[in-house]
JSON list of C-alpha atoms and ligand atoms in Angstrom, two decimals:
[
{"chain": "O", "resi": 4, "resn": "UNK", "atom": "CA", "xyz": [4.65, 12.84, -15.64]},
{"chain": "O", "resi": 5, "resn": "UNK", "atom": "CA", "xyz": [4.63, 10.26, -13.35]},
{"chain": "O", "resi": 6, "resn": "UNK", "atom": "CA", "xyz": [6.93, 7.07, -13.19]},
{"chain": "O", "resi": 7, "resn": "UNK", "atom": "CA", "xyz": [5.63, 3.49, -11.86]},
{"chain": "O", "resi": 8, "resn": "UNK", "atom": "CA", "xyz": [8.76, 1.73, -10.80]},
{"chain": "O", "resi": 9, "resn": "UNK", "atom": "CA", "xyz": [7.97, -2.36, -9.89]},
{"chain": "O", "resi": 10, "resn": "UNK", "atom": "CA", "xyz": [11.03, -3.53, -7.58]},
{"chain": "O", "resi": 11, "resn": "UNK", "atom": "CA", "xyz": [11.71, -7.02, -5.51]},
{"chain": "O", "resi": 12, "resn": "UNK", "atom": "CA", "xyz": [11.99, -6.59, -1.77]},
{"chain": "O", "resi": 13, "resn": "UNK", "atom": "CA", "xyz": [11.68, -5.12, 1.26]},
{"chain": "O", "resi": 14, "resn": "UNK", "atom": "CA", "xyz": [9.35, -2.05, 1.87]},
{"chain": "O", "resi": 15, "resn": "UNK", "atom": "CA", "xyz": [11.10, -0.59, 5.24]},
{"chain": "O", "resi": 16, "resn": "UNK", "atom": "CA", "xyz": [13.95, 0.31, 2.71]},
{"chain": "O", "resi": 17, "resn": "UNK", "atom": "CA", "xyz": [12.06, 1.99, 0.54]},
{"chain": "O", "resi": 18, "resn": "UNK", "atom": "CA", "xyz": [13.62, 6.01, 0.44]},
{"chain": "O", "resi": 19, "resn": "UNK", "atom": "CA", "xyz": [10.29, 7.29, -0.93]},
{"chain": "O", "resi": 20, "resn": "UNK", "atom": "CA", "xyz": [8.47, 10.63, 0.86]},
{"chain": "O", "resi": 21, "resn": "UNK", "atom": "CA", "xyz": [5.68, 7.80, 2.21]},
{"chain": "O", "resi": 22, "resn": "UNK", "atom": "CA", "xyz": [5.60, 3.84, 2.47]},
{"chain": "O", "resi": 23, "resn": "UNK", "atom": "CA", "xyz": [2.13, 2.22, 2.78]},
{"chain": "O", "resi": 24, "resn": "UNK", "atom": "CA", "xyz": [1.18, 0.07, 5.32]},
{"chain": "O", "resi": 25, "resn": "UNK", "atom": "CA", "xyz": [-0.83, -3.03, 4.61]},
{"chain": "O", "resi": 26, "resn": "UNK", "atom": "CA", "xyz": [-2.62, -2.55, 8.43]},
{"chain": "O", "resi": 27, "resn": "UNK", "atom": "CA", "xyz": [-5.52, -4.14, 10.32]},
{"chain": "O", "resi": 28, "resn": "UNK", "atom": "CA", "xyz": [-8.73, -2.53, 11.74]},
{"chain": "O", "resi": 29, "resn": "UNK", "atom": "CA", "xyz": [-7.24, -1.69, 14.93]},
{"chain": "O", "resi": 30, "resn": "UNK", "atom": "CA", "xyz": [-3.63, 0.04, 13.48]},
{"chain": "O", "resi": 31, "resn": "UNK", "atom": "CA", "xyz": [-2.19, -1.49, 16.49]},
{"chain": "O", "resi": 32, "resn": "UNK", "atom": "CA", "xyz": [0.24, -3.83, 14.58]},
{"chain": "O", "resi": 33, "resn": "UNK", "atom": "CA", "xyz": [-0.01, -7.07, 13.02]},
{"chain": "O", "resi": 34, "resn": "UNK", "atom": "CA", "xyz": [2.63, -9.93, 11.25]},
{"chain": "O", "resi": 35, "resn": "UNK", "atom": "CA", "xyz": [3.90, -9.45, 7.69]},
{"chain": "O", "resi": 36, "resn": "UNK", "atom": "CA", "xyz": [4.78, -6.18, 5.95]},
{"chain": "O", "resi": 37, "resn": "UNK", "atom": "CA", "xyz": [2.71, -4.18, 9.13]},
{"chain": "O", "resi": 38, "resn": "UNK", "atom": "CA", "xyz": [4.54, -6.23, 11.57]},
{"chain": "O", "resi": 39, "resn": "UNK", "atom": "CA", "xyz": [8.28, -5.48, 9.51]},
{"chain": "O", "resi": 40, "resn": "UNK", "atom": "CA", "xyz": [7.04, -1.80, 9.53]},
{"chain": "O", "resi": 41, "resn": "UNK", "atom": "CA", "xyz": [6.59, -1.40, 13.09]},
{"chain": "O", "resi": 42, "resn": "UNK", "atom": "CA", "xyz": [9.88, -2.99, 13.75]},
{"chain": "O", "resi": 43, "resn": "UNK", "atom": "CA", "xyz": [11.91, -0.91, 11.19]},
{"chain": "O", "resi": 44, "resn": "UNK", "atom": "CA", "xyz": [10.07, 2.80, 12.10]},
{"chain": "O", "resi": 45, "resn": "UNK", "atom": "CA", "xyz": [10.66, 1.74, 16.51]},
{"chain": "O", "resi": 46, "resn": "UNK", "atom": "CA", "xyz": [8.22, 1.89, 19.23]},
{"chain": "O", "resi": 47, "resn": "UNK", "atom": "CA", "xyz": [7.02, 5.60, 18.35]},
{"chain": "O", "resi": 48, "resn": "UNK", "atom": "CA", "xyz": [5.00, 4.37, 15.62]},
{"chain": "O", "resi": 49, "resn": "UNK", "atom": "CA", "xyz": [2.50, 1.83, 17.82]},
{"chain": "O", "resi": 50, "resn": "UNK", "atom": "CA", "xyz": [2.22, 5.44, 19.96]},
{"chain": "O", "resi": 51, "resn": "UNK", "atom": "CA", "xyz": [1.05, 7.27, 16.98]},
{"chain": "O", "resi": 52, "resn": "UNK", "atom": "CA", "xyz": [-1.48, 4.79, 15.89]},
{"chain": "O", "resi": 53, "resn": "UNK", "atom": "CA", "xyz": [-2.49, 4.37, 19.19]},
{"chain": "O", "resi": 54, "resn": "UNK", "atom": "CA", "xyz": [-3.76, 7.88, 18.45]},
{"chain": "O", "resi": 55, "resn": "UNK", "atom": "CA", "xyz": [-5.64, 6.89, 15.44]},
{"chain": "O", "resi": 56, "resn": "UNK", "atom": "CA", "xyz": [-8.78, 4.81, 17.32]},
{"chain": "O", "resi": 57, "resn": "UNK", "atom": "CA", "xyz": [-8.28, 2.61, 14.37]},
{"chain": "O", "resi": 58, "resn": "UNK", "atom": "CA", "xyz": [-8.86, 2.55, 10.63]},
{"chain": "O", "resi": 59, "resn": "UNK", "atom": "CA", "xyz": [-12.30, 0.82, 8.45]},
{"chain": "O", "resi": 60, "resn": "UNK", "atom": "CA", "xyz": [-11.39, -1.16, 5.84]},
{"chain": "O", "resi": 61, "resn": "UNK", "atom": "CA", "xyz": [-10.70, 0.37, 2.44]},
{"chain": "O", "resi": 62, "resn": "UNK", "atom": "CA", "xyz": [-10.19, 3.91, 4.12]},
{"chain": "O", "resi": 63, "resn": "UNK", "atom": "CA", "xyz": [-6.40, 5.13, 5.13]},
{"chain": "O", "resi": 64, "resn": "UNK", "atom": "CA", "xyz": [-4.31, 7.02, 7.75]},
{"chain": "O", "resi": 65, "resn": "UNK", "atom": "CA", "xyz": [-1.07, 8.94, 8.26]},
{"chain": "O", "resi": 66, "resn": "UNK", "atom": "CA", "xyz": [1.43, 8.46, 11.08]},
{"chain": "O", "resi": 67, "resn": "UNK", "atom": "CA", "xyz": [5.00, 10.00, 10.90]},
{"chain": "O", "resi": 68, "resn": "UNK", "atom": "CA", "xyz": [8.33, 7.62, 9.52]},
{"chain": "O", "resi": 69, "resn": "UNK", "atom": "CA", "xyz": [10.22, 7.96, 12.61]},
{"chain": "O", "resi": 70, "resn": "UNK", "atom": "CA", "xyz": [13.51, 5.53, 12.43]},
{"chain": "O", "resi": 71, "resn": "UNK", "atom": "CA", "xyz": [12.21, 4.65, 8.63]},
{"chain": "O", "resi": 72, "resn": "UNK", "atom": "CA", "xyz": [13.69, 6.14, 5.60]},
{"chain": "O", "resi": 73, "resn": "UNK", "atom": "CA", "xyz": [10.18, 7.04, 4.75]},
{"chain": "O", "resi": 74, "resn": "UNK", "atom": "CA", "xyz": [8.86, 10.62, 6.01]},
{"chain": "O", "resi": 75, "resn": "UNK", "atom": "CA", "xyz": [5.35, 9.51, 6.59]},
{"chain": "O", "resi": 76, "resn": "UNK", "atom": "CA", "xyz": [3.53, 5.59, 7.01]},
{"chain": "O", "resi": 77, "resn": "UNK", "atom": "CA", "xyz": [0.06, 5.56, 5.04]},
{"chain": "O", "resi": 78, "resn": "UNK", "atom": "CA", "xyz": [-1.75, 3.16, 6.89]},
{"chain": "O", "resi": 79, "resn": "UNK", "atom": "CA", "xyz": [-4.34, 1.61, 5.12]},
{"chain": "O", "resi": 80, "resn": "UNK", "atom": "CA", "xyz": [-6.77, -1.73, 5.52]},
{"chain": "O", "resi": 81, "resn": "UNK", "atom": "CA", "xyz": [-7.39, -3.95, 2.78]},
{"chain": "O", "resi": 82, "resn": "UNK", "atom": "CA", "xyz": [-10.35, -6.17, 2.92]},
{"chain": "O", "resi": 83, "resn": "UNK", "atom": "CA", "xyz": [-10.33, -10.03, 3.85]},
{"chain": "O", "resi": 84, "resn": "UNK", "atom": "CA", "xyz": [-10.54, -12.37, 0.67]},
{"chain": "O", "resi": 85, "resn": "UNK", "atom": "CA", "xyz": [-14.34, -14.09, 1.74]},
{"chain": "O", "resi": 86, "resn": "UNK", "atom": "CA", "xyz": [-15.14, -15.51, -1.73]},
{"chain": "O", "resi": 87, "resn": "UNK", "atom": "CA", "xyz": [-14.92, -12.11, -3.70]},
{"chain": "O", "resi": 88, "resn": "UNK", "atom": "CA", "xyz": [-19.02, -11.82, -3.11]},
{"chain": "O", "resi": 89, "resn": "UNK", "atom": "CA", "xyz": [-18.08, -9.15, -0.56]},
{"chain": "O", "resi": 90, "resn": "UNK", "atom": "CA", "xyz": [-17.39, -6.48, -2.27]},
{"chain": "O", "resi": 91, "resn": "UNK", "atom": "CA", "xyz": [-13.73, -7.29, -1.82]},
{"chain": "O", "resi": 92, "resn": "UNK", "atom": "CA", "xyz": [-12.35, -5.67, -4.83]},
{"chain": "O", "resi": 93, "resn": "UNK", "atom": "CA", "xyz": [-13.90, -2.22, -4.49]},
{"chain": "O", "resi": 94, "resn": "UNK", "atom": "CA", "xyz": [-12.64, -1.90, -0.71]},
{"chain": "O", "resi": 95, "resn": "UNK", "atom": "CA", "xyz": [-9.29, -2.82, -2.60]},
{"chain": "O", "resi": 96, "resn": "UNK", "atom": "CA", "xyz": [-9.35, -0.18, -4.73]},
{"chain": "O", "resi": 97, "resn": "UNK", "atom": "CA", "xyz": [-10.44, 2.21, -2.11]},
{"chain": "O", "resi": 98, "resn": "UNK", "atom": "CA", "xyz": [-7.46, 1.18, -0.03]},
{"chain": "O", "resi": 99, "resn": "UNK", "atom": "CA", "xyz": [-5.18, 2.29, -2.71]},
{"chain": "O", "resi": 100, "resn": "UNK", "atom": "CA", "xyz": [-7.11, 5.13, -3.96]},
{"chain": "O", "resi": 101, "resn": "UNK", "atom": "CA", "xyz": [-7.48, 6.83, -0.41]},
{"chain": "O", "resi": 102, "resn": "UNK", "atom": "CA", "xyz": [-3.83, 6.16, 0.12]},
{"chain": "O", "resi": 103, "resn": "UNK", "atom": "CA", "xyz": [-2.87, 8.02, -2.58]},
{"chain": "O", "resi": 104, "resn": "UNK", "atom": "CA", "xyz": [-4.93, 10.86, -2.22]},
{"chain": "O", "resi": 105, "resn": "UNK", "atom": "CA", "xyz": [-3.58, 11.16, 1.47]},
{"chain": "O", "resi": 106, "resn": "UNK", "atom": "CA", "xyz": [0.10, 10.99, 0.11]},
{"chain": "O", "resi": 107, "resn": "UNK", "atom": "CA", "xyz": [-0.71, 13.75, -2.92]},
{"chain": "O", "resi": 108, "resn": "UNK", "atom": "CA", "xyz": [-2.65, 15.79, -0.32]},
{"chain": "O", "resi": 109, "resn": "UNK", "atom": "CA", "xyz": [0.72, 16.37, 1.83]},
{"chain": "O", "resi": 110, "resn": "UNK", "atom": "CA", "xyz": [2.83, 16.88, -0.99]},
{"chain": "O", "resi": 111, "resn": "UNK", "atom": "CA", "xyz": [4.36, 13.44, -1.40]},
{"chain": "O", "resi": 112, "resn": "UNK", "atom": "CA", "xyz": [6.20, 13.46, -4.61]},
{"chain": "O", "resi": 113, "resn": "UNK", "atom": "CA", "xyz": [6.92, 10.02, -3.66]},
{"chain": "O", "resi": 114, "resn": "UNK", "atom": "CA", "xyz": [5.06, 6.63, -2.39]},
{"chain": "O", "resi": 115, "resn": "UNK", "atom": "CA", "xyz": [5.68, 3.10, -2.23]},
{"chain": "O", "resi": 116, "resn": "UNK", "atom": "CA", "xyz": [3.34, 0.67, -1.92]},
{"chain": "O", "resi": 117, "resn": "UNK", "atom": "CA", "xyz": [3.06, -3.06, -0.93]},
{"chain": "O", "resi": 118, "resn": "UNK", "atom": "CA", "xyz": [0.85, -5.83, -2.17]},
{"chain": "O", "resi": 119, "resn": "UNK", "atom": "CA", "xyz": [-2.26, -5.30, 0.52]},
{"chain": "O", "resi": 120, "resn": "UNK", "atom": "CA", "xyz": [-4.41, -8.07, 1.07]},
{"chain": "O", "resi": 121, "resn": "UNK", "atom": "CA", "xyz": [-2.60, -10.37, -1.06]},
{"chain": "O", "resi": 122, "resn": "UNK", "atom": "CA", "xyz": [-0.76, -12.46, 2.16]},
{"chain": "O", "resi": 123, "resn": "UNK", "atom": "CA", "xyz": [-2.73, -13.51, 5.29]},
{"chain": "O", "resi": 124, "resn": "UNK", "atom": "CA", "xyz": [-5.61, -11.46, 3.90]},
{"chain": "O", "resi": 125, "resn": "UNK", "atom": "CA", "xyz": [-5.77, -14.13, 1.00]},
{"chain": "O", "resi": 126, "resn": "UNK", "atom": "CA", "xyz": [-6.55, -11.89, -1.61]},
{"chain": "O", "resi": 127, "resn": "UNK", "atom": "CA", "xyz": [-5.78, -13.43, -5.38]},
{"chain": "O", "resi": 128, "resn": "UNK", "atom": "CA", "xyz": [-2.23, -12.25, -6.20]},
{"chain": "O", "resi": 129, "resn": "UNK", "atom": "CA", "xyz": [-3.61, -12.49, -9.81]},
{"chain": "O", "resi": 130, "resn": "UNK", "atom": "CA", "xyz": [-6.69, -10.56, -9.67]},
{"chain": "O", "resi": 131, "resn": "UNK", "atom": "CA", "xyz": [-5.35, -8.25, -6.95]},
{"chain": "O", "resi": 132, "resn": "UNK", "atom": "CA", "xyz": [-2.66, -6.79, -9.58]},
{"chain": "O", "resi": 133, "resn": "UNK", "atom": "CA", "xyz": [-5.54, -5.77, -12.44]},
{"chain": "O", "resi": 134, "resn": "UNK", "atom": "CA", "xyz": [-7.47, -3.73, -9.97]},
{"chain": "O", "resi": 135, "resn": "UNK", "atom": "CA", "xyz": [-4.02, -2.07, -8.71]},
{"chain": "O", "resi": 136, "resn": "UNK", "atom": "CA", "xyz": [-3.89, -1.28, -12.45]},
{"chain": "O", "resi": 137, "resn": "UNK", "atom": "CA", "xyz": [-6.98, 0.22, -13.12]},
{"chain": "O", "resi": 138, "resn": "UNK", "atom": "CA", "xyz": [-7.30, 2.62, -9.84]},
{"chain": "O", "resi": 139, "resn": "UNK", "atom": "CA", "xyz": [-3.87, 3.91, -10.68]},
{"chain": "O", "resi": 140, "resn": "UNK", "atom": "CA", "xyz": [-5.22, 4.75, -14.31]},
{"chain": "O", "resi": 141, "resn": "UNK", "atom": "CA", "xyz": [-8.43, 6.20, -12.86]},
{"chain": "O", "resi": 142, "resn": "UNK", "atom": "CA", "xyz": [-6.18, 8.26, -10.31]},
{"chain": "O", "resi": 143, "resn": "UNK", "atom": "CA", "xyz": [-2.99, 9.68, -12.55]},
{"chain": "O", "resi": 144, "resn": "UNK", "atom": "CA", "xyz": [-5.33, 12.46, -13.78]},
{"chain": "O", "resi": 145, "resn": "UNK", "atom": "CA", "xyz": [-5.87, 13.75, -9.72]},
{"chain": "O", "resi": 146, "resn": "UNK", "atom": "CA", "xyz": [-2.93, 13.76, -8.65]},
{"chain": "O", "resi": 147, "resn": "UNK", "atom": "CA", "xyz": [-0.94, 17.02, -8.03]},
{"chain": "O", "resi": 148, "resn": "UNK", "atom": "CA", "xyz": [1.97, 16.32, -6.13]},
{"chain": "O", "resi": 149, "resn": "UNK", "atom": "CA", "xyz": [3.30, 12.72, -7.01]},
{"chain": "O", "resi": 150, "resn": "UNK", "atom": "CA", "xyz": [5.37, 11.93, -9.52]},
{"chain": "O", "resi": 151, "resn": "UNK", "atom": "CA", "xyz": [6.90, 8.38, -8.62]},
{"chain": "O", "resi": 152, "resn": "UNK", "atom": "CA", "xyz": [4.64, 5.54, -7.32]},
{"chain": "O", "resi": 153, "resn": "UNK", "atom": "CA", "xyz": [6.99, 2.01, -6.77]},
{"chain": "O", "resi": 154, "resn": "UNK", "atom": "CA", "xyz": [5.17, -0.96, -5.90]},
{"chain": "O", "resi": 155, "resn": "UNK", "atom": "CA", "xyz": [7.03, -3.54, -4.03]},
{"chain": "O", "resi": 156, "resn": "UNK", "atom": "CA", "xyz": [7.03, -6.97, -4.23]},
{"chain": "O", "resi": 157, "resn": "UNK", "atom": "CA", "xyz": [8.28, -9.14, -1.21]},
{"chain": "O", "resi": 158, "resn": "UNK", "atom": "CA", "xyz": [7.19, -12.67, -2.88]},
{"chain": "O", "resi": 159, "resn": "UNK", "atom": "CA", "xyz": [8.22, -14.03, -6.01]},
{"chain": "O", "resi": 160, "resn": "UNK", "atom": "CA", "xyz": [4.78, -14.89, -7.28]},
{"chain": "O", "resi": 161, "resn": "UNK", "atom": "CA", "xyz": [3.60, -10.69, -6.83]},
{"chain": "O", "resi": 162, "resn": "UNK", "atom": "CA", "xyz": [7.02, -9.60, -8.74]},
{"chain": "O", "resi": 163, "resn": "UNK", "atom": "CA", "xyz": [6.24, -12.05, -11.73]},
{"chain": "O", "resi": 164, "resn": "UNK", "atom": "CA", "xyz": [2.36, -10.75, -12.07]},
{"chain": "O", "resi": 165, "resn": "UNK", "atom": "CA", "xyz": [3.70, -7.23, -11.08]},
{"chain": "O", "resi": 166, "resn": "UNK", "atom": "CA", "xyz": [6.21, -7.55, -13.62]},
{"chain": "O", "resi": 167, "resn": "UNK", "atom": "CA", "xyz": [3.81, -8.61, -16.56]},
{"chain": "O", "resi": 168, "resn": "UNK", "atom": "CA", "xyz": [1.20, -6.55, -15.40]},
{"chain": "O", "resi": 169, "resn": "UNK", "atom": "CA", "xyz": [2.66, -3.58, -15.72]},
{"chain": "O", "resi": 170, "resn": "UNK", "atom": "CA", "xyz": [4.81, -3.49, -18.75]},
{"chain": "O", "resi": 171, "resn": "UNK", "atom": "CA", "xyz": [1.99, -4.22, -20.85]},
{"chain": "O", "resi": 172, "resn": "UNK", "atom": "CA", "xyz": [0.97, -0.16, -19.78]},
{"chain": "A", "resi": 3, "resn": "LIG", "atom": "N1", "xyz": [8.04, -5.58, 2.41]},
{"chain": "A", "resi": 3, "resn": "LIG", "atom": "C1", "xyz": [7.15, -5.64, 1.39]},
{"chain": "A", "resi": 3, "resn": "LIG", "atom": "N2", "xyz": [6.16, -6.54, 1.32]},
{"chain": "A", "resi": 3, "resn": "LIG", "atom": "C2", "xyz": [6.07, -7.44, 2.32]},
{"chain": "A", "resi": 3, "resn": "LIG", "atom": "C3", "xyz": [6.94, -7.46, 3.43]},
{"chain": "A", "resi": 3, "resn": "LIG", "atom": "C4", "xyz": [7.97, -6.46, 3.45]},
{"chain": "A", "resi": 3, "resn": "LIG", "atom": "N3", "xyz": [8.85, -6.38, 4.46]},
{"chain": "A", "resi": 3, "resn": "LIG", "atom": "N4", "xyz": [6.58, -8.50, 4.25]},
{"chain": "A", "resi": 3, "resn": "LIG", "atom": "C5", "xyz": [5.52, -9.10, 3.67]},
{"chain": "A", "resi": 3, "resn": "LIG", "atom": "N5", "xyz": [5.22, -8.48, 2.50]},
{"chain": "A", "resi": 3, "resn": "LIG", "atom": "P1", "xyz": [0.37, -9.21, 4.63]},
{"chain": "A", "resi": 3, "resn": "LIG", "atom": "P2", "xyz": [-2.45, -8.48, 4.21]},
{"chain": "A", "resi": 3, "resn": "LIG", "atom": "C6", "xyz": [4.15, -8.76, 1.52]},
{"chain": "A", "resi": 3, "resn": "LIG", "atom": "O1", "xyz": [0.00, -10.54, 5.16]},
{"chain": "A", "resi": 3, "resn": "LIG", "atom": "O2", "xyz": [-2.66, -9.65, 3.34]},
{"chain": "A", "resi": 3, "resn": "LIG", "atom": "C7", "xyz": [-1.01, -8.21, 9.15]},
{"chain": "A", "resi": 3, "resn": "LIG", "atom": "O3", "xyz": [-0.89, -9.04, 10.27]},
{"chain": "A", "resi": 3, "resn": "LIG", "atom": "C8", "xyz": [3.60, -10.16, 1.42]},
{"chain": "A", "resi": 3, "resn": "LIG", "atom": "O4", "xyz": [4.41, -10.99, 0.57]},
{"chain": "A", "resi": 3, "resn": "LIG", "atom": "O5", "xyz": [1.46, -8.45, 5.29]},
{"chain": "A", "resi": 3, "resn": "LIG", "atom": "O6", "xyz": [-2.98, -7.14, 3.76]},
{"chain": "A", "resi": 3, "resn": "LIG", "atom": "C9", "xyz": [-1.90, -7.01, 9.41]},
{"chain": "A", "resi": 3, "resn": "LIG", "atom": "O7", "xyz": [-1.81, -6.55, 10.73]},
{"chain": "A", "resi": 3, "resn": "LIG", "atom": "C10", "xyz": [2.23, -9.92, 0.80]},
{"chain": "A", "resi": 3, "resn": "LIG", "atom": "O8", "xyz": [2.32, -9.95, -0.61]},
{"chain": "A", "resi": 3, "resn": "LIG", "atom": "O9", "xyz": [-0.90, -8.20, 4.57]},
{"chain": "A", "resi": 3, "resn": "LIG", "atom": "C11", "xyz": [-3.26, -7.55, 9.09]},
{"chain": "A", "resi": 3, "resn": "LIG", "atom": "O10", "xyz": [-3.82, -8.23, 10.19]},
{"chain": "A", "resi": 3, "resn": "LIG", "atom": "C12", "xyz": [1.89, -8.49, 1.21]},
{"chain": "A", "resi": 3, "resn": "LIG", "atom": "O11", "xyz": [3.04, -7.98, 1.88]},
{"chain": "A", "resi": 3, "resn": "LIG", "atom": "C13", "xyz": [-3.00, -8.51, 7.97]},
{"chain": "A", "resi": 3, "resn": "LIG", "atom": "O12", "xyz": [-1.66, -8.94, 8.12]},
{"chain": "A", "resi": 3, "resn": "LIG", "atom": "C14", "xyz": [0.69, -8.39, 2.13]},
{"chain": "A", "resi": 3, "resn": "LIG", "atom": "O13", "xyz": [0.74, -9.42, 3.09]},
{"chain": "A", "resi": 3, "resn": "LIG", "atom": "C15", "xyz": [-3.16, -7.85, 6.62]},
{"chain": "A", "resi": 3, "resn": "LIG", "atom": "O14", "xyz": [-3.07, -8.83, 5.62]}
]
């Protein structure tokens, strides 16, 4: 049984096994939730990804929590919203579907997850929230070790679609 928990706030709070990191190409750090990440987990966590030589887009990586909460950061790319001729909503759904699988392959039981691509990226808040929905649908069956996924919203606009979206499962 697994429970999807929406919540308002602040990811680097988040007490769950791994947080997800809405990262760039490069892993090296960035503004918004990546940039509150790297502040929260402390200068050890630019070192790990350092490590990393970078991430493509839709595809994700692991780095220890350090100072977080969190025992692990998945660090994933979303794509860039060009139009949504770009394939933009399958590399969304393979940012979220590799992140899990990296989580449930170490034995999270727990994950948190923001709202990738949906700030500077530019992706539609609106549409961004279906696919969400349907890749964790398509992925409840796989997974082995996870049993809470929470998906938290910083902006008002994500909780309200977040909200509707998913107590309508
Ligand atoms: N906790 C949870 N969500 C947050 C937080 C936070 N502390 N801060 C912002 N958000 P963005 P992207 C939400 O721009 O669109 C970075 O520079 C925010 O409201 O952080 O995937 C990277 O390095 C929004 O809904 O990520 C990349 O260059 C969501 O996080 C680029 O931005 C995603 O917004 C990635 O762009």
């Amino acid at each position: 049984m697994i429970t999807l928990e929406v919540k308002k706030g602040d990811i680097t709070l988040e007490k769950t096994d791994a947080i997800v990191n809405a990262a760039n190409n490069s892993l090296l750090g960035g503004g918004g939730v990546d940039g509150a990440i790297h502040r929260a987990a402390g200068p050890e966590l630019l070192e790990a990804c350092k490590k990393l030589n970078g991430c493509p887009t839709g595809e994700a990586k692991l780095t220890e929590g350090f100072r977080l909460a969190a025992k692990y950061v998945i660090h994933t790319v979303g794509p860039v919203w060009k139009g949504g001729a770009q394939q933009e909503s399958e590399k969304l759904k393979s940012a979220y579907k590799n992140s899990l699988k990296l989580a449930d392959d170490k034995g999270c039981k727990s994950i948190a997850f923001p709202n990738i691509s949906t700030g500077v990226y530019g992706f539609p808040k609106e549409k961004a929230v279906l696919i969400v929905k349907e890749i964790i649908a398509e992925m409840l069956p796989e997974l082995k070790h996870l049993t809470q996924i929470n998906f938290v919203c910083f902006d008002e606009e994500n909780y309200h679609y977040y909200l509707n979206t998913f107590n309508q499962v």
